[in-house]
mmCIF file of C-alpha atoms in Angstrom:
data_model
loop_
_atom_site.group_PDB
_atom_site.id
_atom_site.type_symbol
_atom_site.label_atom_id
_atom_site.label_comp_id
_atom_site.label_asym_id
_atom_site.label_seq_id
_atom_site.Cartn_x
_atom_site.Cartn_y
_atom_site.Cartn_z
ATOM 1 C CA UNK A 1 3.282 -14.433 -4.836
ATOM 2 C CA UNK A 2 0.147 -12.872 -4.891
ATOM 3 C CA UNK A 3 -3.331 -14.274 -6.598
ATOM 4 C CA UNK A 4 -5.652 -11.606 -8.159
ATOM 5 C CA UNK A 5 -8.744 -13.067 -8.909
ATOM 6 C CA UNK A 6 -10.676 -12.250 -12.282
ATOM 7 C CA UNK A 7 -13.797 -11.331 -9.956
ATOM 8 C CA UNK A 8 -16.387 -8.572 -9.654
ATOM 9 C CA UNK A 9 -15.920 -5.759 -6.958
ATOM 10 C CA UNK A 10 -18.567 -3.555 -5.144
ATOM 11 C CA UNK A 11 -17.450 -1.190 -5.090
ATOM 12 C CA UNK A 12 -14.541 -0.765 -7.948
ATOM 13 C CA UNK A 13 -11.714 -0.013 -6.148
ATOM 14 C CA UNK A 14 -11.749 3.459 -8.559
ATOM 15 C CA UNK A 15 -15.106 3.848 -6.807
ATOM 16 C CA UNK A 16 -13.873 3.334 -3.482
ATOM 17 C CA UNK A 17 -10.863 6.021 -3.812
ATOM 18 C CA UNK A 18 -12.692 8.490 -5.147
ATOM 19 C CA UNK A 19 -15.002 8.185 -2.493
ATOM 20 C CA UNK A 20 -12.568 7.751 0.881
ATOM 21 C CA UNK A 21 -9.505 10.375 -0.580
ATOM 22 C CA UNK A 22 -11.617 13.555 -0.404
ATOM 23 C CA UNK A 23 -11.911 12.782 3.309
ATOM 24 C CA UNK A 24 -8.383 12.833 3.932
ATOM 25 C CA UNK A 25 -6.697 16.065 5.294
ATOM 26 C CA UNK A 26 -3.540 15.407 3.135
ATOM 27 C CA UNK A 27 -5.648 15.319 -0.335
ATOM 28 C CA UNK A 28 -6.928 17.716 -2.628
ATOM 29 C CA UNK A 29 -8.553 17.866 -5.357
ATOM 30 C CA UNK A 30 -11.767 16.256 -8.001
ATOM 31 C CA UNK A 31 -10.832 12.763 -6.996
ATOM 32 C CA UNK A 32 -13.296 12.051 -9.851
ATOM 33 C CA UNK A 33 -10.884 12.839 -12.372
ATOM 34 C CA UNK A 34 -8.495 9.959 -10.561
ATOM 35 C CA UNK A 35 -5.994 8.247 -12.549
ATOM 36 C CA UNK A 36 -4.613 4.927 -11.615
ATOM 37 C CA UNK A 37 -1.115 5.160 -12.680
ATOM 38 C CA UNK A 38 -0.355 1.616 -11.054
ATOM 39 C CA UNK A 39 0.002 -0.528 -8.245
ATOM 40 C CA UNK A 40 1.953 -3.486 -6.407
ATOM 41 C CA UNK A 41 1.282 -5.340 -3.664
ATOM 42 C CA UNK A 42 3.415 -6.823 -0.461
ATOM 43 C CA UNK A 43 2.976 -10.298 0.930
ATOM 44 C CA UNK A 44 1.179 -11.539 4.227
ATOM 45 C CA UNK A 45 3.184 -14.364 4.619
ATOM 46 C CA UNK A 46 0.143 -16.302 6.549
ATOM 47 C CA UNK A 47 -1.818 -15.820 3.044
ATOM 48 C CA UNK A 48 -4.692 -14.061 4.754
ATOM 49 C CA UNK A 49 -4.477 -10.138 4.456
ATOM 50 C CA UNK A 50 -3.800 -8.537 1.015
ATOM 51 C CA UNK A 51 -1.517 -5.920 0.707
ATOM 52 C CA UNK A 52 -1.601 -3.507 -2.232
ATOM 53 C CA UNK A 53 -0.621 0.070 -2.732
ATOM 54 C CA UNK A 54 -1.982 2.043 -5.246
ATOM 55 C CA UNK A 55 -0.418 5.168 -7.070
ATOM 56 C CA UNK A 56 -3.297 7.906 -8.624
ATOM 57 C CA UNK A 57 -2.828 10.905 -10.247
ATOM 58 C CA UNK A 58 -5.619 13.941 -9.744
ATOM 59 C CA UNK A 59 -5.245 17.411 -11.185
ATOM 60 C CA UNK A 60 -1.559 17.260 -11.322
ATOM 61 C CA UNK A 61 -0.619 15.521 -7.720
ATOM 62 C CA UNK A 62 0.458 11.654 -7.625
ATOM 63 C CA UNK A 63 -0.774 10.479 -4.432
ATOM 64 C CA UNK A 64 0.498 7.275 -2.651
ATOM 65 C CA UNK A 65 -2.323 5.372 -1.053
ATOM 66 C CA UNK A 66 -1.645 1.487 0.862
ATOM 67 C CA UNK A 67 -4.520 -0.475 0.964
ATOM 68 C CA UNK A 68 -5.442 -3.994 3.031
ATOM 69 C CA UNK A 69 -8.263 -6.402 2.196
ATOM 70 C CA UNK A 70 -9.299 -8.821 5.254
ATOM 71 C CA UNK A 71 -11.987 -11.704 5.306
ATOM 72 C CA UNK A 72 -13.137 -9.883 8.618
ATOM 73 C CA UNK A 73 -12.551 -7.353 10.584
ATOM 74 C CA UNK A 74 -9.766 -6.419 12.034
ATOM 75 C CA UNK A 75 -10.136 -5.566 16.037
ATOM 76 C CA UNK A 76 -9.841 -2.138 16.926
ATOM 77 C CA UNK A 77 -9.206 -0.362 13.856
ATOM 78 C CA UNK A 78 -12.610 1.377 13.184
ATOM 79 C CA UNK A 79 -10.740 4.502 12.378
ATOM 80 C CA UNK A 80 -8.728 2.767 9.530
ATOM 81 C CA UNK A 81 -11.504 1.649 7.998
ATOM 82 C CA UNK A 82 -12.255 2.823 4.452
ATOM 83 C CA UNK A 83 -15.213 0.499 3.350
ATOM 84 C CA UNK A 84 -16.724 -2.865 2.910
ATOM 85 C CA UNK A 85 -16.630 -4.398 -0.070
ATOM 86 C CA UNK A 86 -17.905 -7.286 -1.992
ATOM 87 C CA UNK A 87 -15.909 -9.606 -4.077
ATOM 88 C CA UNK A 88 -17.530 -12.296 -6.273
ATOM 89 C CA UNK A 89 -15.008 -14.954 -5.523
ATOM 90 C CA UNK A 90 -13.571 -14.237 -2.203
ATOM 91 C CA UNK A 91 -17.078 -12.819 -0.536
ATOM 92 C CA UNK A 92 -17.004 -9.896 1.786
ATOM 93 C CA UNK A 93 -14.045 -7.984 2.181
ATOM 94 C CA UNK A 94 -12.961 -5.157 5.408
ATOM 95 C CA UNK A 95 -10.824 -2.644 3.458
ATOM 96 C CA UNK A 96 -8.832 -0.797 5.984
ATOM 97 C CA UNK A 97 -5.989 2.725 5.102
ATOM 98 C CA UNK A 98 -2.987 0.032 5.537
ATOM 99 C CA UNK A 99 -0.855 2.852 7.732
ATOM 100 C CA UNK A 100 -3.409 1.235 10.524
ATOM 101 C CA UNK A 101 -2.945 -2.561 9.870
ATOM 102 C CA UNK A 102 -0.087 -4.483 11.475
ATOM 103 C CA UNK A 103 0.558 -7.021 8.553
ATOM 104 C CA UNK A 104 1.609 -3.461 6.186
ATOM 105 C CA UNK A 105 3.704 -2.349 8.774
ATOM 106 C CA UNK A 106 5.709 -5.481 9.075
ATOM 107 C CA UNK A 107 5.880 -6.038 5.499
ATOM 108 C CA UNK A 108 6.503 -2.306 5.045
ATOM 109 C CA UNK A 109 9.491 -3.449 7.463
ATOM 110 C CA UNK A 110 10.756 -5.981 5.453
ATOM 111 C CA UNK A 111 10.789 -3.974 2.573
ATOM 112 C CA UNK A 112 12.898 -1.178 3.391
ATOM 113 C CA UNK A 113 14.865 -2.952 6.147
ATOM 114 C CA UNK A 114 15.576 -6.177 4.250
ATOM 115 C CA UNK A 115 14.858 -5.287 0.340
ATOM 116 C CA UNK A 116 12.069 -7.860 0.652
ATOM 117 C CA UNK A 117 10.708 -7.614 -3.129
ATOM 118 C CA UNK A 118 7.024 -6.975 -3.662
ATOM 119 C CA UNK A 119 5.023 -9.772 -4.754
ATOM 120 C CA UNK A 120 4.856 -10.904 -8.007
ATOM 121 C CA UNK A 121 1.252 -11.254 -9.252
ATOM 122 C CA UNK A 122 -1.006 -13.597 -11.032
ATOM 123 C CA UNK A 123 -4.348 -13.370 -12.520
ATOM 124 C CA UNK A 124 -6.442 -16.435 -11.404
ATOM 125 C CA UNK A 125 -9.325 -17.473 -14.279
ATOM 126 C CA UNK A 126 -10.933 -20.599 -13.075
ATOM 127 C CA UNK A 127 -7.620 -23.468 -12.588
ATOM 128 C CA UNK A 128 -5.932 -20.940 -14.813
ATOM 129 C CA UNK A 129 -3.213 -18.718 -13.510
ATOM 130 C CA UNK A 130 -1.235 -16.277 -15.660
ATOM 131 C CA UNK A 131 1.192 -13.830 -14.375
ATOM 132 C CA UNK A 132 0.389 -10.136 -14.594
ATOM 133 C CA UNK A 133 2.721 -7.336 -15.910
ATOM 134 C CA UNK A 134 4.801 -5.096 -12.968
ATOM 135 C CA UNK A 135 2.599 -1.633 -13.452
ATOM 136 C CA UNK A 136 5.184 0.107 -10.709
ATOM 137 C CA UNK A 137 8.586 -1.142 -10.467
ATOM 138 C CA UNK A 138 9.944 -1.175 -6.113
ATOM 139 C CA UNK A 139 13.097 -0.574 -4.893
ATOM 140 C CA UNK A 140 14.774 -0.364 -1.264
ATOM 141 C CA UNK A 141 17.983 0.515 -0.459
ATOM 142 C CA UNK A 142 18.762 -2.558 0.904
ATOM 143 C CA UNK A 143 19.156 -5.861 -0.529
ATOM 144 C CA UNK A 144 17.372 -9.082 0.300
ATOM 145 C CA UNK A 145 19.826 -10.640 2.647
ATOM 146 C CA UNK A 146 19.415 -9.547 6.224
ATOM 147 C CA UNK A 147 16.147 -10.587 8.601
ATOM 148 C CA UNK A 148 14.125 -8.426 9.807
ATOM 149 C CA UNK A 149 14.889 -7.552 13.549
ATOM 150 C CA UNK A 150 11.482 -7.834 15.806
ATOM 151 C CA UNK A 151 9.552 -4.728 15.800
ATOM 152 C CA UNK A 152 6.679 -3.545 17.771
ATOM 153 C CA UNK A 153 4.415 -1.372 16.181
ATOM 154 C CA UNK A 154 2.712 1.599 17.677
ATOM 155 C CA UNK A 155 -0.114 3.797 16.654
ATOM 156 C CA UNK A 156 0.458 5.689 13.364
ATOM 157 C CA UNK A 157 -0.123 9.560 13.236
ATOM 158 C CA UNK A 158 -0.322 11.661 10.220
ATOM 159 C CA UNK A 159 1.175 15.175 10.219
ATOM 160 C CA UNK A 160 1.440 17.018 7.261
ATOM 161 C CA UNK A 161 0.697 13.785 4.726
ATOM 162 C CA UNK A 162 3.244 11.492 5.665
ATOM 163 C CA UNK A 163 2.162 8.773 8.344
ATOM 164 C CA UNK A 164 4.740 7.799 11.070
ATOM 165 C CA UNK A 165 4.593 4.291 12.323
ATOM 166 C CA UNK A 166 6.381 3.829 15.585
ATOM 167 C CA UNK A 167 8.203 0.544 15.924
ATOM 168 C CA UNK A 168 10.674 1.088 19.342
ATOM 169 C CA UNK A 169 13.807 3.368 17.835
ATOM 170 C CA UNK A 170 12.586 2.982 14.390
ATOM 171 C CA UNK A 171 9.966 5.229 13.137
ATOM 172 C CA UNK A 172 8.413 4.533 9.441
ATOM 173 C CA UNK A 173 7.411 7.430 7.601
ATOM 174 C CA UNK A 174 4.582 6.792 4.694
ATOM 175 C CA UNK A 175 4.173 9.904 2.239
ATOM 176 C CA UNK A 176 1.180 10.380 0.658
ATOM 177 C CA UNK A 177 1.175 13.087 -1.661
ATOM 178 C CA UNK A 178 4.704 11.710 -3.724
ATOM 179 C CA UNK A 179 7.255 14.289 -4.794
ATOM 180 C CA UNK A 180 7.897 13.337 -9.122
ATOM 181 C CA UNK A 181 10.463 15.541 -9.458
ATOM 182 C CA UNK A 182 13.386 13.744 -7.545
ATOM 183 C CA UNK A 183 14.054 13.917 -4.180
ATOM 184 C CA UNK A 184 16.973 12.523 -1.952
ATOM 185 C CA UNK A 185 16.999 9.100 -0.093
ATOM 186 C CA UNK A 186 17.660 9.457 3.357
ATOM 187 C CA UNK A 187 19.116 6.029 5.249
ATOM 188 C CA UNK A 188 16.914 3.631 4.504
ATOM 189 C CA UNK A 189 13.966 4.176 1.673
ATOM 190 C CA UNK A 190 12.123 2.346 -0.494
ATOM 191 C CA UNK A 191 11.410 3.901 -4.045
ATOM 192 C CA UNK A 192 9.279 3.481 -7.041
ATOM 193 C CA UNK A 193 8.881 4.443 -11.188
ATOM 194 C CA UNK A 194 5.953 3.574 -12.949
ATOM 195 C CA UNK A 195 5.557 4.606 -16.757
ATOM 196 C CA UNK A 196 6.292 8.259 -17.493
ATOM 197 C CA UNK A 197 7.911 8.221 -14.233
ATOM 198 C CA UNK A 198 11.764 8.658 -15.313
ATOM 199 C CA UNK A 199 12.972 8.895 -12.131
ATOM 200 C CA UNK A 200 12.309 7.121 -8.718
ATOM 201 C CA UNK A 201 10.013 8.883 -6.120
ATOM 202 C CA UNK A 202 10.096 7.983 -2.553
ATOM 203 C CA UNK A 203 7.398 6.538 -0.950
ATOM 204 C CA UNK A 204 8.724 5.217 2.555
ATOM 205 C CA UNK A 205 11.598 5.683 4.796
ATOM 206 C CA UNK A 206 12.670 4.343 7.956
ATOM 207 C CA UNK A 207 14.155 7.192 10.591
ATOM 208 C CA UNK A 208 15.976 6.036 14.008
ATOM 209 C CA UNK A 209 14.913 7.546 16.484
#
């Protein structure tokens, strides 16, 4: 479960993609003309980190980009960050690329490994709370009945837009820039459709190694 608060954000999160994607290597394009096609988030089961992926269209590429909000920062991951932001409810918020925070990479985990299901989300209004639509529909491979083993993660690198996450003989690969036109699942995957999207596109996998 996952509360979204009816609050004002500075900057939009719009503003903040269009501003962070043209300094990544694997984008390219006017990320002014960016599209949010959707989003879902994961949950931090300790209720402190939020955990949402966004899917954006720009000049005919759908790009796959994992975000984390934090109350504060988080300790040594200066590179990962992609901007401070200010939330009317919640106060200031660390926005960090999620490849680089521990909390995505375990839920990450727990997604593909276990078929953890993303969090369903509500829209808080005062004491109100009313439960949003699913923009982007998830789906792993596997289904919600195993645990998830213990993983440690190591420091993510990014070759030719996908972002490996080392976890001992596991290795999670993150694309960025998402094929639409089908591709295969290999092992374990998680997948996603989103309207207009008639068939799933990959957006994780986990490799042994």
């Amino acid at each position: 479960m996952s509360d979204i608060y009816d609050a004002q954000l500075s900057p939009s999160k719009s503003e903040l993609l269009q501003a962070w994607l043209p300094q990544q290597p694997w984008f390219s394009g006017d990320a002014s003309t960016l599209v949010r096609l959707g989003a879902f988030r994961f949950d931090d089961p300790a209720g402190e980190v939020g955990i949402e992926t966004h899917v954006v269209a720009v000049d005919g590429k759908t790009y796959q980009v994992p975000l984390t909000y934090r109350g504060a920062p988080l300790e040594g991951a200066e590179e990962f960050l992609v901007t401070t932001m200010d939330h009317s409810v919640l106060g200031p918020r660390w926005v960090y690329d999620a490849t680089g925070d521990p909390v995505y990479a375990s839920e990450l985990a727990a997604a593909i490994l276990t078929g953890k299901p993303v969090a369903v989300q509500y829209l808080v209004v005062g004491d109100a709370r009313e439960a949003l639509p699913e923009t982007i529909a998830v789906s792993s491979t596997e289904t919600p009945s195993v645990d998830l083993p213990e993983l440690r993660f190591g420091a993510p690198h990014t070759v030719a837009g996908v972002t490996n996450i080392p976890a001992g003989e596991v290795i999670f690969a993150v694309l960025h820039e998402l094929e639409t036109t089908g591709t295969s699942q290999p092992g374990h995957s998680l997948t996603a459709q989103w309207e207009g999207q008639g068939m799933p596109a990959l957006l994780a996998t986990a490799i042994k190694v």
